[in-house]
Amino acid sequence: EELVGTSHNLVRHPDVPPAVFAHMWADLKAGKAWMGIVKNRCKNGDHYWVFAHVTPSWGANKSIIGYHSNRRAPNSEVIREYIQPLYTQLLEIERTAGSPKDALAAGEKQVLDLLRSKNMSFNELMFALGV
């Protein structure tokens, strides 16, 4: 899926585990805001890291009519020391899990286990990392 932002389309880079985006979409479809660090890819093949705060946009009948993303440059040290190793670990778990459905479930389980071990939500983890 694509998330239309203020000036770019946010398209999942292959280095970002599907479980991270599944978590984002689950929160958004439930009407919650989501925060996280993602690696976006550009049409020309380049990439860039962003700290994204994504929120649903609501229509007059209280239904979600779209999504809005505010982004800023994240701390490069946090990316290097925490995010890239975590995403590499998740991708490896997903790669070895079998079918795409099993891979996504394995990645989501790993994310949930991490959040439970820290007694944090995904958004709280992003704040704790100092992004």
Short mmCIF file of C-alpha atoms in Angstrom, two decimals, residues 5 40 56 89:
data_model
loop_
_atom_site.label_atom_id
_atom_site.label_comp_id
_atom_site.label_asym_id
_atom_site.label_seq_id
_atom_site.Cartn_x
_atom_site.Cartn_y
_atom_site.Cartn_z
CA GLY A 5 2.08 12.36 2.29
CA ASN A 40 11.74 5.33 1.80
CA PRO A 56 -5.66 9.21 9.93
CA GLN A 89 17.03 -9.17 12.39
#
